[in-house]
Short mmCIF file of C-alpha atoms in Angstrom, two decimals:
data_model
loop_
_atom_site.label_atom_id
_atom_site.label_comp_id
_atom_site.label_asym_id
_atom_site.label_seq_id
_atom_site.Cartn_x
_atom_site.Cartn_y
_atom_site.Cartn_z
CA MET Y 287 -22.09 87.29 111.63
CA ALA Y 288 -24.44 85.20 113.72
CA ASP Y 289 -23.16 83.00 116.49
CA ASP Y 290 -24.61 80.26 118.68
CA GLY Y 291 -24.03 81.98 121.99
CA GLN Y 292 -20.48 80.64 122.18
CA GLY Y 293 -18.97 83.25 119.87
CA LEU Y 294 -18.92 80.98 116.80
CA LYS Y 295 -19.02 82.66 113.43
CA TRP Y 296 -21.74 81.49 111.02
CA GLY Y 297 -19.30 79.77 108.64
CA ILE Y 298 -17.78 77.71 111.45
CA GLU Y 299 -21.18 76.85 112.85
CA GLN Y 300 -22.32 75.68 109.43
CA ARG Y 301 -19.34 73.33 109.16
CA LEU Y 302 -20.06 71.94 112.62
CA GLU Y 303 -23.66 71.33 111.57
CA PHE Y 304 -22.33 69.58 108.46
CA ILE Y 305 -20.25 67.27 110.66
CA GLU Y 306 -23.39 66.32 112.57
CA PHE Y 307 -25.40 65.89 109.35
CA LYS Y 308 -22.89 63.45 107.88
CA ALA Y 309 -22.47 61.59 111.15
CA PHE Y 310 -26.22 61.35 111.78
CA TRP Y 311 -27.55 60.59 108.29
CA GLU Y 312 -24.70 59.09 106.31
CA ASP Y 313 -21.62 56.90 106.51
CA GLY Y 314 -19.61 59.09 108.80
CA VAL Y 315 -17.47 62.14 108.09
CA ASN Y 316 -13.80 63.03 107.69
CA ARG Y 317 -11.63 66.01 106.83
CA ALA Y 318 -11.95 65.42 103.07
CA ASP Y 319 -15.72 65.84 103.30
CA ILE Y 320 -15.34 69.27 104.84
CA ILE Y 321 -12.55 70.29 102.45
CA ASN Y 322 -14.54 69.25 99.37
CA ARG Y 323 -17.79 70.81 100.56
CA PHE Y 324 -16.56 74.13 101.92
CA LYS Y 325 -13.25 74.55 100.05
CA VAL Y 326 -11.27 75.10 103.24
CA SER Y 327 -7.70 74.04 103.95
CA GLU Y 328 -6.75 70.74 105.58
CA PRO Y 329 -5.55 72.52 108.78
CA GLN Y 330 -8.91 74.31 108.97
CA ALA Y 331 -10.82 71.04 108.58
CA SER Y 332 -8.71 69.49 111.36
CA LYS Y 333 -9.39 72.51 113.53
CA ASP Y 334 -13.13 72.11 112.93
CA PHE Y 335 -13.05 68.54 114.24
CA THR Y 336 -10.98 69.60 117.24
CA HIS Y 337 -13.41 72.41 117.93
CA TYR Y 338 -16.42 70.11 117.61
CA ARG Y 339 -14.98 67.48 119.94
CA GLU Y 340 -14.28 70.16 122.54
CA ILE Y 341 -17.96 71.19 122.39
CA ALA Y 342 -19.47 67.68 122.21
CA PRO Y 343 -16.80 65.17 123.25
CA GLU Y 344 -19.21 62.23 123.57
CA ASN Y 345 -20.89 62.62 120.16
CA LEU Y 346 -18.28 61.15 117.80
CA ARG Y 347 -16.19 58.00 117.71
CA TYR Y 348 -13.18 57.69 115.43
CA ASP Y 349 -12.53 54.56 113.34
CA ALA Y 350 -8.81 54.48 112.62
CA SER Y 351 -9.10 51.76 109.96
CA MET Y 352 -11.63 53.78 107.96
CA LYS Y 353 -10.23 57.16 108.99
CA ARG Y 354 -13.73 58.50 109.60
CA TYR Y 355 -15.76 59.81 112.49
CA PHE Y 356 -19.10 58.15 113.23
CA ALA Y 357 -21.98 59.05 115.51
CA SER Y 358 -21.66 57.47 118.91
CA GLU Y 359 -24.49 55.56 120.56
CA THR Y 360 -25.11 58.60 122.77
CA PHE Y 361 -24.99 61.08 119.87
CA THR Y 362 -27.05 64.19 120.65
CA PRO Y 363 -27.02 66.90 117.95
CA ARG Y 364 -25.93 70.35 119.05
CA TYR Y 365 -26.37 72.19 115.73
CA LEU Y 366 -28.41 69.88 113.53
CA LYS Y 367 -32.17 69.58 113.88
CA PRO Y 368 -32.80 66.17 112.29
CA ASP Y 369 -35.70 66.42 109.84
CA ALA Y 370 -36.55 63.35 107.75
CA SER Y 371 -38.47 65.39 105.15
CA ASP Y 372 -35.54 67.76 104.73
CA TYR Y 373 -33.14 64.87 104.17
CA LEU Y 374 -35.43 63.25 101.60
CA MET Y 375 -35.91 66.57 99.79
CA GLN Y 376 -32.14 67.03 99.63
CA MET Y 377 -31.94 63.55 98.14
CA ALA Y 378 -34.68 64.35 95.62
CA ALA Y 379 -32.95 67.59 94.68
CA LYS Y 380 -30.23 65.55 93.01
CA ASP Y 381 -32.87 64.26 90.60
CA LEU Y 382 -35.23 67.22 90.29
CA ALA Y 383 -33.07 70.31 90.32
CA PRO Y 384 -29.34 70.45 89.61
CA TYR Y 385 -29.08 73.93 91.13
CA ALA Y 386 -30.56 72.60 94.38
CA ALA Y 387 -28.41 69.49 94.20
CA SER Y 388 -25.31 71.64 94.43
CA GLN Y 389 -26.53 72.82 97.82
CA SER Y 390 -27.40 69.33 99.07
CA TRP Y 391 -25.32 67.73 101.79
CA VAL Y 392 -26.39 64.24 100.70
CA ALA Y 393 -23.30 62.62 99.18
CA GLN Y 394 -24.37 59.10 98.20
CA PRO Y 395 -28.16 58.79 98.20
CA LEU Y 396 -29.75 55.37 98.27
CA ALA Y 397 -31.85 54.24 95.32
CA PHE Y 398 -34.86 56.48 94.82
CA ALA Y 399 -37.11 57.83 92.08
CA THR Y 400 -39.17 60.96 91.56
CA ILE Y 401 -42.04 61.75 89.22
CA PRO Y 402 -40.72 63.78 86.30
CA LEU Y 403 -42.52 67.10 85.89
CA PRO Y 404 -42.99 68.64 82.44
CA LYS Y 405 -40.84 71.76 82.25
CA ARG Y 406 -42.60 74.98 81.34
CA MET Y 407 -40.35 77.24 79.33
CA ILE Y 408 -39.65 80.72 80.74
CA ASP Y 409 -37.75 83.24 78.66
CA PRO Y 410 -34.67 84.22 80.72
CA ALA Y 411 -34.44 87.65 79.05
CA MET Y 412 -38.07 88.35 79.97
CA LEU Y 413 -37.50 87.22 83.55
CA ARG Y 414 -34.38 89.37 83.87
CA GLN Y 415 -36.30 92.43 82.69
CA LEU Y 416 -39.20 91.63 85.01
CA LEU Y 417 -36.83 91.35 87.95
CA GLY Y 418 -35.52 94.79 87.11
CA VAL Y 419 -39.05 96.21 87.00
CA ILE Y 420 -39.79 94.84 90.49
CA ARG Y 421 -36.53 96.11 91.94
CA ALA Y 422 -37.17 99.55 90.45
CA GLY Y 423 -40.74 99.61 91.79
CA GLN Y 424 -42.15 100.36 88.33
CA SER Y 425 -45.05 99.17 86.20
CA VAL Y 426 -44.62 97.56 82.78
CA GLU Y 427 -46.76 96.45 79.86
CA ILE Y 428 -46.69 92.71 79.24
CA ARG Y 429 -47.85 90.88 76.14
CA TYR Y 430 -49.81 88.08 77.76
CA GLN Y 431 -51.44 85.01 76.24
CA SER Y 432 -54.51 84.20 78.30
CA LEU Y 433 -56.41 80.93 77.93
CA ASN Y 434 -59.68 82.80 78.39
CA PRO Y 435 -61.92 81.95 75.39
CA ASP Y 436 -62.72 85.66 75.07
CA LYS Y 437 -59.01 86.43 74.59
CA PRO Y 438 -57.74 84.00 71.94
CA LYS Y 439 -54.81 86.22 70.96
CA PRO Y 440 -52.07 87.76 73.13
CA GLN Y 441 -52.85 91.21 74.46
CA TRP Y 442 -50.81 94.03 75.97
CA ARG Y 443 -51.74 94.89 79.53
CA ARG Y 444 -50.07 96.99 82.18
CA ILE Y 445 -49.10 95.47 85.52
CA THR Y 446 -47.12 96.48 88.59
CA PRO Y 447 -45.39 93.25 89.68
CA HIS Y 448 -44.12 92.86 93.23
CA ALA Y 449 -43.45 89.15 93.87
CA PHE Y 450 -43.27 85.64 92.45
CA CYS Y 451 -45.18 82.55 93.53
CA PHE Y 452 -44.89 78.86 92.71
CA ASP Y 453 -47.91 76.58 92.84
CA GLY Y 454 -45.95 73.34 92.70
CA MET Y 455 -46.07 73.17 88.93
CA ARG Y 456 -45.95 76.73 87.57
CA TRP Y 457 -44.28 80.03 88.34
CA HIS Y 458 -46.36 83.21 88.42
CA ALA Y 459 -45.73 86.92 88.78
CA ARG Y 460 -47.88 88.46 91.50
CA ALA Y 461 -48.92 91.91 90.32
CA PHE Y 462 -51.43 94.72 90.40
CA CYS Y 463 -53.40 94.63 87.15
CA HIS Y 464 -54.06 98.15 85.84
CA ASP Y 465 -56.89 96.87 83.62
CA ASN Y 466 -58.87 95.00 86.28
CA LEU Y 467 -57.74 97.16 89.22
CA ASP Y 468 -56.92 94.14 91.37
CA PHE Y 469 -54.00 91.92 92.36
CA ARG Y 470 -53.67 88.66 90.46
CA ASP Y 471 -51.16 86.10 89.19
CA PHE Y 472 -49.67 85.98 85.70
CA MET Y 473 -48.00 82.78 84.48
CA LEU Y 474 -44.42 83.53 83.53
CA PRO Y 475 -44.32 81.24 80.44
CA ARG Y 476 -47.27 83.16 78.97
CA ILE Y 477 -45.54 86.53 79.16
CA ILE Y 478 -44.14 86.84 75.66
CA GLY Y 479 -43.04 90.46 75.69
CA LEU Y 480 -42.43 93.51 77.89
CA ARG Y 481 -42.36 97.19 77.04
CA ALA Y 482 -42.96 100.71 78.28
CA GLU Y 483 -41.88 100.81 81.92
CA ALA Y 484 -43.66 103.61 83.77
CA GLU Y 485 -44.86 104.79 87.15
CA PRO Y 486 -46.26 102.03 89.39
CA GLY Y 487 -49.87 101.34 90.13
CA LEU Y 488 -51.21 100.31 93.51
CA SER Y 489 -48.54 99.51 96.10
CA ALA Y 490 -47.90 95.92 97.16
CA VAL Y 491 -48.90 96.86 100.71
CA LYS Y 492 -52.49 96.94 99.40
CA ASP Y 493 -52.32 93.29 98.33
CA HIS Y 494 -54.12 91.97 101.40
CA ALA Y 495 -54.34 88.39 100.09
CA TRP Y 496 -50.57 88.30 99.71
CA HIS Y 497 -49.87 89.60 103.20
CA GLU Y 498 -52.53 87.67 105.12
CA THR Y 499 -51.56 84.25 106.48
CA TYR Y 500 -54.40 81.75 106.48
CA LYS Y 501 -54.33 78.41 108.28
CA ILE Y 502 -56.53 75.79 106.67
CA LYS Y 503 -57.67 73.00 108.99
CA LEU Y 504 -57.68 69.44 107.66
CA LYS Y 505 -58.71 66.08 109.05
CA PRO Y 506 -58.91 62.42 107.93
CA HIS Y 507 -61.72 61.46 105.60
CA PRO Y 508 -64.78 60.57 107.72
CA GLY Y 509 -65.25 57.39 105.69
CA PHE Y 510 -62.17 55.77 107.20
CA SER Y 511 -62.36 53.36 110.10
CA ASP Y 512 -61.09 54.65 113.45
CA GLU Y 513 -57.84 52.74 112.97
CA GLN Y 514 -57.37 54.19 109.48
CA LYS Y 515 -58.08 57.70 110.76
CA ARG Y 516 -55.37 57.24 113.35
CA ALA Y 517 -52.97 56.11 110.60
CA VAL Y 518 -53.71 59.19 108.50
CA ALA Y 519 -53.43 61.41 111.58
CA SER Y 520 -50.01 59.90 112.23
CA ASP Y 521 -48.98 60.51 108.60
CA TYR Y 522 -49.57 64.23 108.98
CA GLY Y 523 -48.65 64.64 112.64
CA MET Y 524 -52.20 65.63 113.57
CA LYS Y 525 -53.19 66.54 117.10
CA ASP Y 526 -56.72 65.69 118.25
CA GLY Y 527 -57.51 64.44 114.75
CA GLU Y 528 -56.77 67.73 112.94
CA PHE Y 529 -53.87 69.79 111.68
CA GLU Y 530 -53.34 73.22 110.20
CA VAL Y 531 -51.40 74.26 107.14
CA PRO Y 532 -50.40 77.95 107.12
CA MET Y 533 -49.99 79.78 103.80
CA ARG Y 534 -50.43 83.13 102.17
CA LEU Y 535 -54.11 83.65 101.50
CA ALA Y 536 -53.20 84.26 97.85
CA MET Y 537 -51.92 80.66 97.64
CA LEU Y 538 -55.08 79.05 99.05
CA PHE Y 539 -56.61 78.51 95.60
CA TYR Y 540 -53.56 76.54 94.42
CA PHE Y 541 -53.35 74.51 97.62
CA MET Y 542 -56.99 73.47 97.38
CA LYS Y 543 -56.56 72.54 93.74
CA HIS Y 544 -53.53 70.36 94.50
CA GLN Y 545 -55.25 68.63 97.42
CA ARG Y 546 -58.55 68.23 95.52
CA LEU Y 547 -60.43 70.21 98.14
CA ASP Y 548 -63.62 71.36 96.45
CA TYR Y 549 -66.25 71.07 99.23
CA LYS Y 550 -67.22 67.70 97.74
CA GLU Y 551 -64.08 65.82 98.69
CA HIS Y 552 -65.89 63.91 101.46
CA GLN Y 553 -68.13 62.39 98.77
CA ARG Y 554 -65.16 60.70 97.12
CA SER Y 555 -63.76 57.40 98.30
CA PRO Y 556 -61.50 57.82 101.36
CA GLN Y 557 -58.93 55.67 99.54
CA GLN Y 558 -58.81 58.41 96.87
CA GLN Y 559 -59.10 61.37 99.25
CA HIS Y 560 -57.26 60.83 102.51
CA ILE Y 561 -57.87 64.30 103.98
CA VAL Y 562 -60.81 66.71 103.91
CA MET Y 563 -61.47 70.22 105.18
CA ALA Y 564 -62.24 70.33 108.89
CA ASP Y 565 -63.89 73.76 108.71
CA PRO Y 566 -65.34 74.40 105.23
CA ALA Y 567 -67.19 77.54 106.38
CA SER Y 568 -63.89 79.16 107.36
CA VAL Y 569 -62.40 78.26 103.98
CA ARG Y 570 -65.33 79.80 102.11
CA GLU Y 571 -64.89 82.99 104.10
CA ALA Y 572 -61.16 83.00 103.34
CA GLU Y 573 -61.79 82.48 99.63
CA ALA Y 574 -64.21 85.40 99.65
CA ARG Y 575 -61.62 87.60 101.38
CA ALA Y 576 -59.02 86.66 98.81
CA LYS Y 577 -61.28 87.93 96.05
CA LEU Y 578 -62.08 91.25 97.69
CA PRO Y 579 -60.86 94.17 95.60
CA PRO Y 580 -58.07 96.26 97.08
CA VAL Y 581 -58.82 99.62 98.63
CA LEU Y 582 -57.73 102.09 95.92
#
């Protein structure tokens, strides 16, 4: 198991981080919090607090009337790296995804709301079989319903899947297409059948767009005033008026679609389009690379 340089096992270190999380973000922490979260005994929870106070004696203050530990005025995290976005996402998980909510350390979130997303139905039996195909390194025929006007009915096609990707709205299988001899994405809800597992096609190592990391540079819309540009730069933590977003090259298409980056974004109102591409030429080159056929 990993340790923090002081010989701490990972499970203990996680509980110490939890103590800091509750003390930093929420209304303090006590033994019951640790017991309920990690299913440890009361003596173990007491030992965790003793251990933590030996490591960081100035970080916690104990309120006897409330029987809880709170962050002191000089609190300096030793295990937690406070991240506002992470805390908010843990809060949102309680609304968006029950499976993620079970992993959240947020106990009593304040009032909040999230935009409901329409759920696309994925056949669990299909997904289970597809997972097995990937683990076995095989190819498989899928019955796929394309929205291409030239393919109005579902068709069987052979693919060698190797990964999954999520574009923020939809899950896809990343795979080598034996018909088109390239790597592409297949929406999971549109796979309505699998059959005939066989030898694989091109190896995933040939999927250059999947393995290449591309950093797209963005900047505030040029139509903003200088003060507004500084506000947008602050929103995104920009340095020198720009920032980079790293991603797999294969995900660039989805990112641009979500951010409405179409090489014409600067023509839209800055109030509608806060950020634009800082280096469109580089993006065009990256898009062209993503479409290059693999070396067979």
